[in-house]
């Protein structure tokens, strides 16, 4: 295992992981996932929130097995390479809020950073203002880091706590396979616990085992290579370290080539799958998401991989993302193909204000340790 | 000049950022840094290599590391 492990932790690891995501995502679209949404952590978390009945947008309800696969793939790598390290206690409530507003920003744009790059690799030029917004949000986060921002230190926690997110992932897979029905209301409609879209993006999905296998592989690789689509830009600017950035370039290039090979590459602004053309809010939504991800230490994919390693703070961020996805639909904040929702822009401004307070006030206490 | 940075428990990118700041401020000498994750160890080693510093790692009990940076 020494050689593949060293390869994955070298500069080639990020490139390999990016390329694998760039190839597998369009393949998953070919197998049934929604357009330019082969893997999207924000969209899929939103679908999971809908499938659990946390929001009632009937078109986006499915227990995406990819979310569970990313966590369990990372867990497998962490256990195999002895990096499973349960920990937590670094400002969990602030991380929950960052996850919540990151979801709202991402759903105003319509995608997490991975999907922004996958949309670019599919010819959706609306991704460009989104990616510029993401970079601007990362830039704001870097300004906070340079002023001394810190969410404080985590500490080791009991081993059992590290298995909570993997257990939740297994629970989601069980609900997906068993699709239990616990009761009906007076009108005879199912009360849950799970709901699946009959039409719309939630009804579009690759076969379970293909989606699971692809996401387990991505989770395994990404745990080893530390792949992070936000850290890629952050480290390039802050640390002059381009290792992860090459992974992003590989992702976009691989997605464009694979989409081209599959006949899925369609260049333009109008009529793109699950996207809108409101440039300002494609930009603005991702400024919010980029800032929230940077303050929380990584993109939503990275937060899932860290949860699989036992990082309870990343897990709390991911649960904040789940809650934010539900809020985004219940409060009419999430955009649709028609454009931004009535309260989306205001929620982005509120989110920026909350993130600014967190970014400007959280410091490691002087004299700690 | 020798300094000790405790970066245990800090999340990305703080360990590498703190190490980089210390290396740039010192310009040379020896800096010790305590870390508690393999990812941070890799990040700090890479930051050191970029600035032309040597990094040596000693494993400590409990999955922690002491990295010595010299230039």
Coordinates of C-alpha atoms in Angstrom, one line a residue:
Chain A
X1 CA 0.0 0.0 0.0
X2 CA 3.0 2.3 0.4
X3 CA 3.4 3.2 -3.2
X4 CA -0.2 4.1 -4.1
X5 CA -0.5 5.9 -0.8
X6 CA 2.5 8.0 -1.5
X7 CA 1.2 8.7 -5.0
X8 CA -2.1 9.9 -3.6
X9 CA -0.5 12.2 -1.1
X10 CA 1.9 13.7 -3.8
X11 CA 0.9 16.4 -6.2
X12 CA -0.5 13.7 -8.5
X13 CA -3.0 12.7 -5.9
X14 CA -5.1 15.8 -6.3
X15 CA -4.8 15.6 -10.1
X16 CA -5.9 12.0 -10.1
X17 CA -8.8 12.7 -7.7
X18 CA -9.9 15.7 -9.8
X19 CA -9.7 13.7 -13.0
X20 CA -11.7 10.8 -11.5
X21 CA -14.4 13.1 -10.4
X22 CA -14.3 14.8 -13.8
X23 CA -14.8 11.5 -15.6
X24 CA -17.3 9.8 -13.2
X25 CA -19.7 12.8 -12.8
X26 CA -20.6 13.0 -16.5
X27 CA -20.8 9.2 -16.6
X28 CA -23.3 9.3 -13.7
X29 CA -25.3 11.9 -15.7
X30 CA -25.3 9.4 -18.6
X31 CA -26.5 6.7 -16.2
X32 CA -29.4 8.9 -15.0
X33 CA -28.3 11.7 -12.6
X34 CA -29.6 15.3 -13.5
X35 CA -27.7 17.3 -16.1
X36 CA -24.3 18.6 -15.1
X37 CA -25.1 17.2 -11.6
X38 CA -23.2 13.9 -11.7
X39 CA -22.0 14.7 -8.1
X40 CA -23.1 17.8 -6.3
X41 CA -22.7 17.9 -2.5
X42 CA -25.1 20.8 -2.1
X43 CA -27.8 19.6 -4.5
X44 CA -27.6 16.0 -3.2
X45 CA -27.8 17.2 0.4
X46 CA -30.8 19.2 -0.6
X47 CA -32.4 16.1 -2.2
X48 CA -31.6 14.1 1.0
X49 CA -33.3 16.8 3.1
X50 CA -36.4 16.5 0.8
X51 CA -36.4 12.7 1.0
X52 CA -36.4 12.9 4.8
X53 CA -39.4 15.3 4.6
X54 CA -37.4 18.3 5.9
X55 CA -38.7 20.4 3.0
X56 CA -41.7 19.9 0.7
X57 CA -40.3 20.7 -2.7
X58 CA -41.7 17.6 -4.4
X59 CA -39.3 17.7 -7.4
X60 CA -36.1 17.4 -5.3
X61 CA -36.6 14.5 -3.0
X62 CA -34.2 11.5 -3.2
X63 CA -31.9 9.8 -0.8
X64 CA -28.8 10.3 -2.9
X65 CA -26.5 7.3 -2.2
X66 CA -23.5 9.5 -3.3
X67 CA -23.6 11.4 0.0
X68 CA -23.3 8.2 2.0
X69 CA -20.7 6.8 -0.4
X70 CA -18.4 9.9 0.0
X71 CA -18.5 9.5 3.8
X72 CA -18.0 5.7 3.8
X73 CA -15.2 5.8 1.1
X74 CA -13.3 8.3 3.3
X75 CA -13.9 6.2 6.4
X76 CA -12.5 3.1 4.6
X77 CA -9.3 5.0 3.6
X78 CA -9.0 6.6 7.1
X79 CA -9.2 3.2 8.8
X80 CA -6.9 1.5 6.3
X81 CA -4.2 4.2 6.6
X82 CA -4.7 4.8 10.4
X83 CA -6.0 8.3 10.0
X84 CA -9.3 7.7 11.7
X85 CA -9.1 10.3 14.5
X86 CA -12.4 11.2 16.3
X87 CA -12.2 14.9 17.3
X88 CA -14.4 17.9 17.8
X89 CA -15.2 21.0 19.9
X90 CA -14.0 23.7 17.5
X91 CA -16.9 26.2 17.6
X92 CA -19.6 23.7 16.5
X93 CA -22.4 26.2 16.5
X94 CA -20.5 28.7 14.3
X95 CA -19.8 25.8 12.0
X96 CA -23.4 24.8 11.9
X97 CA -24.3 28.4 10.9
X98 CA -21.6 28.4 8.2
X99 CA -23.0 25.2 6.8
X100 CA -26.5 26.6 6.8
X101 CA -25.6 29.7 4.9
X102 CA -23.2 27.9 2.6
X103 CA -26.2 25.8 1.5
X104 CA -28.3 28.8 1.0
X105 CA -25.6 30.6 -1.1
X106 CA -25.0 27.4 -3.1
X107 CA -28.7 26.9 -3.8
X108 CA -29.1 30.5 -5.0
X109 CA -26.4 29.7 -7.5
X110 CA -27.6 26.1 -8.0
X111 CA -24.6 24.0 -7.1
X112 CA -21.7 23.5 -4.7
X113 CA -18.1 24.3 -6.0
X114 CA -17.8 20.8 -7.5
X115 CA -20.9 21.4 -9.6
X116 CA -19.7 24.9 -10.5
X117 CA -16.7 23.3 -12.1
X118 CA -18.7 20.4 -13.5
X119 CA -21.1 22.9 -15.1
X120 CA -18.1 24.7 -16.6
X121 CA -16.9 21.4 -18.0
X122 CA -20.4 20.8 -19.5
X123 CA -20.3 24.2 -21.3
X124 CA -22.7 26.0 -19.0
X125 CA -21.1 29.5 -19.0
X126 CA -23.4 30.6 -16.2
X127 CA -20.8 28.8 -14.0
X128 CA -18.3 31.5 -14.8
X129 CA -19.9 34.2 -12.6
X130 CA -20.5 31.5 -10.0
X131 CA -16.8 30.5 -10.0
X132 CA -15.7 34.2 -9.9
X133 CA -18.1 34.7 -7.0
X134 CA -16.6 31.6 -5.3
X135 CA -13.1 33.1 -5.7
X136 CA -14.3 36.4 -4.3
X137 CA -15.8 34.6 -1.3
X138 CA -12.6 32.7 -0.7
X139 CA -10.7 36.1 -1.0
X140 CA -13.0 37.5 1.8
X141 CA -12.3 34.5 3.9
X142 CA -8.5 34.9 3.4
X143 CA -8.8 38.5 4.6
X144 CA -10.4 37.2 7.8
X145 CA -7.7 34.5 8.2
X146 CA -5.0 37.2 7.7
X147 CA -6.6 39.3 10.5
X148 CA -6.3 36.3 12.8
X149 CA -9.6 34.5 12.3
X150 CA -9.8 31.1 13.9
X151 CA -12.6 28.8 15.0
X152 CA -10.3 27.5 17.8
X153 CA -8.9 24.1 18.5
X154 CA -10.6 20.7 18.3
X155 CA -9.8 18.0 20.8
X156 CA -9.8 14.3 20.7
X157 CA -13.2 12.7 21.4
X158 CA -14.3 9.2 22.3
X159 CA -13.9 6.8 19.4
X160 CA -17.7 6.1 19.2
X161 CA -18.3 9.8 18.2
X162 CA -16.2 9.3 15.1
X163 CA -18.6 6.6 13.9
X164 CA -21.8 8.8 14.1
X165 CA -21.6 10.2 10.6
X166 CA -20.7 6.8 9.0
X167 CA -23.6 5.3 10.9
X168 CA -25.9 8.0 9.6
X169 CA -24.7 7.3 6.1
X170 CA -25.5 3.6 6.6
X171 CA -28.9 4.6 7.9
X172 CA -29.6 6.7 4.8
X173 CA -28.6 3.8 2.6
X174 CA -31.0 1.5 4.6
X175 CA -33.8 4.0 4.2
X176 CA -33.1 4.2 0.5
X177 CA -33.2 0.4 0.0
X178 CA -36.1 -0.4 2.4
X179 CA -38.2 2.8 1.7
X180 CA -40.3 2.1 4.8
X181 CA -43.8 3.6 5.3
X182 CA -44.5 4.3 9.0
X183 CA -48.1 5.7 8.6
X184 CA -50.6 7.6 6.6
X185 CA -52.5 10.9 7.3
X186 CA -56.2 11.3 7.3
X187 CA -56.3 11.8 3.6
X188 CA -54.4 8.5 3.1
X189 CA -51.1 10.2 2.1
X190 CA -47.9 8.7 3.3
X191 CA -46.4 10.5 6.3
X192 CA -42.9 9.2 5.8
X193 CA -40.2 8.7 6.9
X194 CA -39.0 8.9 3.3
X195 CA -40.3 10.7 0.2
X196 CA -39.2 10.2 -3.4
X197 CA -39.9 12.6 -6.3
X198 CA -42.1 11.2 -9.0
X199 CA -40.9 13.8 -11.5
X200 CA -38.2 16.5 -11.7
X201 CA -34.5 16.3 -10.8
X202 CA -35.2 14.2 -7.7
X203 CA -36.6 11.4 -10.0
X204 CA -33.5 11.4 -12.1
X205 CA -30.8 9.2 -10.7
X206 CA -28.2 6.6 -11.7
X207 CA -28.7 3.0 -10.5
X208 CA -28.0 2.7 -6.8
X209 CA -25.0 0.4 -7.0
X210 CA -23.3 2.5 -9.7
X211 CA -23.8 5.7 -7.8
X212 CA -22.5 4.0 -4.6
X213 CA -19.5 2.5 -6.2
X214 CA -18.5 5.8 -7.9
X215 CA -18.9 7.8 -4.7
X216 CA -17.0 5.2 -2.5
X217 CA -14.1 5.5 -5.0
X218 CA -14.2 9.3 -4.9
X219 CA -14.4 9.3 -1.1
X220 CA -11.4 6.9 -0.8
X221 CA -9.2 8.9 -3.2
X222 CA -10.2 12.3 -1.8
X223 CA -9.4 11.2 1.8
X224 CA -5.9 10.3 0.7
X225 CA -5.3 13.3 -1.6
X226 CA -7.1 15.8 0.7
X227 CA -9.0 17.0 -2.4
X228 CA -10.7 20.3 -1.6
X229 CA -12.2 22.6 -4.2
X230 CA -12.2 25.6 -1.9
X231 CA -8.7 24.9 -0.4
X232 CA -7.4 24.7 -4.0
X233 CA -8.1 28.4 -4.6
X234 CA -7.4 29.4 -0.9
X235 CA -3.9 27.8 -0.8
X236 CA -2.9 29.2 -4.2
X237 CA -3.6 32.7 -3.0
X238 CA -2.7 32.4 0.7
X239 CA 0.2 29.9 0.7
X240 CA 1.3 30.2 -3.0
X241 CA 0.7 26.4 -3.0
X242 CA -0.8 25.2 -6.3
X243 CA -0.9 21.4 -5.6
X244 CA -4.7 21.3 -5.1
X245 CA -5.4 23.8 -7.8
X246 CA -4.0 21.4 -10.4
X247 CA -6.7 19.0 -9.2
X248 CA -9.4 21.5 -10.1
X249 CA -7.9 22.0 -13.5
X250 CA -7.8 18.2 -14.0
X251 CA -11.5 18.1 -12.9
X252 CA -12.7 20.7 -15.4
X253 CA -10.6 19.2 -18.2
X254 CA -11.7 15.6 -17.6
X255 CA -15.3 16.7 -17.3
X256 CA -15.1 18.6 -20.6
X257 CA -13.5 15.7 -22.4
X258 CA -15.9 13.1 -20.9
X259 CA -18.9 15.3 -21.7
X260 CA -17.6 15.7 -25.2
X261 CA -17.1 12.0 -25.6
X262 CA -20.6 11.3 -24.4
X263 CA -22.2 14.0 -26.5
X264 CA -23.3 15.9 -23.4
X265 CA -21.2 19.1 -23.9
X266 CA -23.5 22.0 -24.8
X267 CA -21.9 25.5 -24.7
X268 CA -23.9 28.6 -23.9
X269 CA -25.9 30.5 -21.3
X270 CA -29.5 29.8 -22.1
X271 CA -31.3 26.5 -21.6
X272 CA -28.6 24.9 -19.5
X273 CA -29.8 22.0 -17.2
X274 CA -30.9 23.1 -13.7
X275 CA -29.3 26.5 -14.0
X276 CA -30.5 30.2 -14.3
X277 CA -29.0 33.1 -16.2
X278 CA -29.2 35.8 -13.5
X279 CA -25.5 36.7 -13.5
X280 CA -25.5 38.9 -10.4
X281 CA -27.0 36.1 -8.2
X282 CA -25.0 33.3 -9.7
X283 CA -22.1 35.5 -8.5
X284 CA -23.6 36.6 -5.2
X285 CA -24.8 33.2 -4.1
X286 CA -21.3 31.8 -4.5
X287 CA -19.6 34.8 -2.7
X288 CA -21.6 33.7 0.3
X289 CA -20.9 30.0 -0.2
X290 CA -17.1 30.7 -0.8
X291 CA -16.8 32.8 2.3
X292 CA -18.7 30.2 4.5
X293 CA -16.6 27.3 3.1
X294 CA -13.4 29.2 3.7
X295 CA -14.2 30.1 7.3
X296 CA -15.2 26.5 7.9
X297 CA -11.9 25.2 6.4
X298 CA -13.1 23.5 3.2
X299 CA -15.6 22.8 0.5
X300 CA -18.7 20.6 1.3
X301 CA -17.1 17.5 -0.2
X302 CA -14.0 18.0 2.0
X303 CA -16.3 18.4 5.0
X304 CA -17.9 15.0 4.2
X305 CA -14.5 13.4 3.9
X306 CA -13.4 14.9 7.2
X307 CA -16.6 13.6 8.8
X308 CA -15.7 10.1 7.5
X309 CA -12.3 10.5 9.3
X310 CA -14.1 11.2 12.6
X311 CA -14.0 15.0 12.5
X312 CA -17.2 16.0 14.5
X313 CA -16.8 19.6 13.6
X314 CA -17.0 18.9 9.9
X315 CA -20.0 16.6 10.7
X316 CA -21.8 19.5 12.4
X317 CA -21.0 21.7 9.3
X318 CA -22.5 19.0 7.1
X319 CA -25.7 18.8 9.3
X320 CA -25.8 22.6 9.0
X321 CA -25.7 22.2 5.2
X322 CA -28.6 19.7 5.4
X323 CA -30.6 22.2 7.6
X324 CA -29.8 25.1 5.3
X325 CA -30.9 23.1 2.2
X326 CA -34.3 22.6 3.9
X327 CA -34.5 26.2 4.9
X328 CA -33.6 27.3 1.4
X329 CA -36.7 25.6 0.0
X330 CA -39.1 26.2 2.9
X331 CA -38.3 29.9 2.9
X332 CA -38.4 30.2 -0.9
X333 CA -34.7 31.1 -1.1
X334 CA -33.5 28.4 -3.6
X335 CA -33.3 29.4 -7.2
X336 CA -35.0 27.5 -10.0
X337 CA -34.3 27.3 -13.7
X338 CA -36.5 30.4 -14.0
X339 CA -34.2 32.5 -11.9
X340 CA -33.6 33.5 -8.2
X341 CA -36.5 32.9 -5.8
X342 CA -38.3 35.9 -4.2
X343 CA -36.3 35.9 -0.9
X344 CA -33.0 34.5 -2.3
X345 CA -31.1 37.8 -2.8
X346 CA -32.1 39.0 0.7
X347 CA -30.9 35.7 2.3
X348 CA -27.6 36.1 0.6
X349 CA -27.1 39.5 2.1
X350 CA -28.2 38.2 5.5
X351 CA -25.8 35.3 5.2
X352 CA -22.9 37.6 4.2
X353 CA -23.6 39.7 7.4
X354 CA -23.6 36.6 9.6
X355 CA -20.4 35.3 8.0
X356 CA -18.8 38.7 8.4
X357 CA -19.6 38.7 12.1
X358 CA -18.1 35.2 12.5
X359 CA -15.1 36.1 10.3
X360 CA -14.3 39.3 12.1
X361 CA -15.0 38.2 15.7
X362 CA -13.7 34.6 16.1
X363 CA -10.1 34.5 17.3
X364 CA -8.1 32.0 19.1
X365 CA -8.0 33.3 22.7
X366 CA -4.6 34.9 23.4
X367 CA -2.4 32.7 25.5
X368 CA -4.3 29.5 24.7
X369 CA -1.8 26.7 25.1
Chain B
X1 CA 16.7 31.6 16.9
X2 CA 14.3 28.8 17.9
X3 CA 10.6 29.1 18.2
X4 CA 7.8 26.6 19.1
X5 CA 4.4 26.8 17.4
X6 CA 1.6 24.7 18.8
X7 CA -0.8 24.0 15.8
X8 CA -2.5 21.0 17.3
X9 CA -6.3 21.0 16.9
X10 CA -6.3 23.9 14.4
X11 CA -8.1 23.4 11.1
X12 CA -6.9 24.1 7.6
X13 CA -5.2 26.3 6.6
X14 CA -4.1 27.6 10.0
X15 CA -1.1 25.2 10.7
X16 CA 0.5 25.8 7.3
X17 CA -0.3 29.5 7.5
X18 CA 1.2 29.9 11.0
X19 CA 4.3 28.0 10.0
X20 CA 4.7 30.0 6.8
X21 CA 4.3 33.3 8.7
X22 CA 7.0 32.2 11.3
X23 CA 9.4 31.1 8.6
X24 CA 9.0 34.4 6.7
X25 CA 9.5 36.4 9.8
X26 CA 12.5 34.4 11.0
X27 CA 14.2 34.2 7.6
X28 CA 16.4 31.3 9.0
X29 CA 17.2 29.3 12.0
X30 CA 15.1 26.6 13.7
X31 CA 11.4 26.5 14.2
X32 CA 9.6 23.6 16.0
X33 CA 5.9 23.0 15.3
X34 CA 3.5 20.6 17.0
X35 CA 0.8 19.0 14.8
X36 CA -1.9 16.4 15.3
X37 CA -2.9 15.4 11.8
X38 CA -1.2 13.9 8.8
X39 CA -2.8 16.4 6.5
X40 CA -1.4 19.3 8.4
X41 CA 2.0 17.6 8.5
X42 CA 2.0 17.3 4.7
X43 CA 0.8 20.9 4.3
X44 CA 3.5 22.3 6.6
X45 CA 6.2 20.2 5.0
X46 CA 5.1 21.6 1.6
X47 CA 5.1 25.2 2.8
X48 CA 8.6 24.6 4.2
X49 CA 9.8 23.2 0.9
X50 CA 8.5 26.2 -1.0
X51 CA 10.4 28.5 1.2
X52 CA 13.6 26.4 1.0
X53 CA 13.5 25.1 4.6
X54 CA 14.3 21.6 5.6
X55 CA 11.6 19.7 7.5
X56 CA 12.2 16.7 9.9
X57 CA 9.4 14.9 11.6
X58 CA 9.4 13.0 14.9
X59 CA 6.3 10.9 15.8
X60 CA 4.9 11.6 19.2
X61 CA 2.5 9.4 21.2
X62 CA -1.2 9.8 20.5
X63 CA -0.8 10.4 16.8
X64 CA 0.9 13.8 17.2
X65 CA 4.0 15.0 15.4
X66 CA 6.9 17.4 16.2
X67 CA 8.2 18.9 13.0
X68 CA 11.6 20.7 13.1
X69 CA 12.1 23.3 10.4
X70 CA 15.6 24.6 9.7
X71 CA 17.2 26.9 7.2

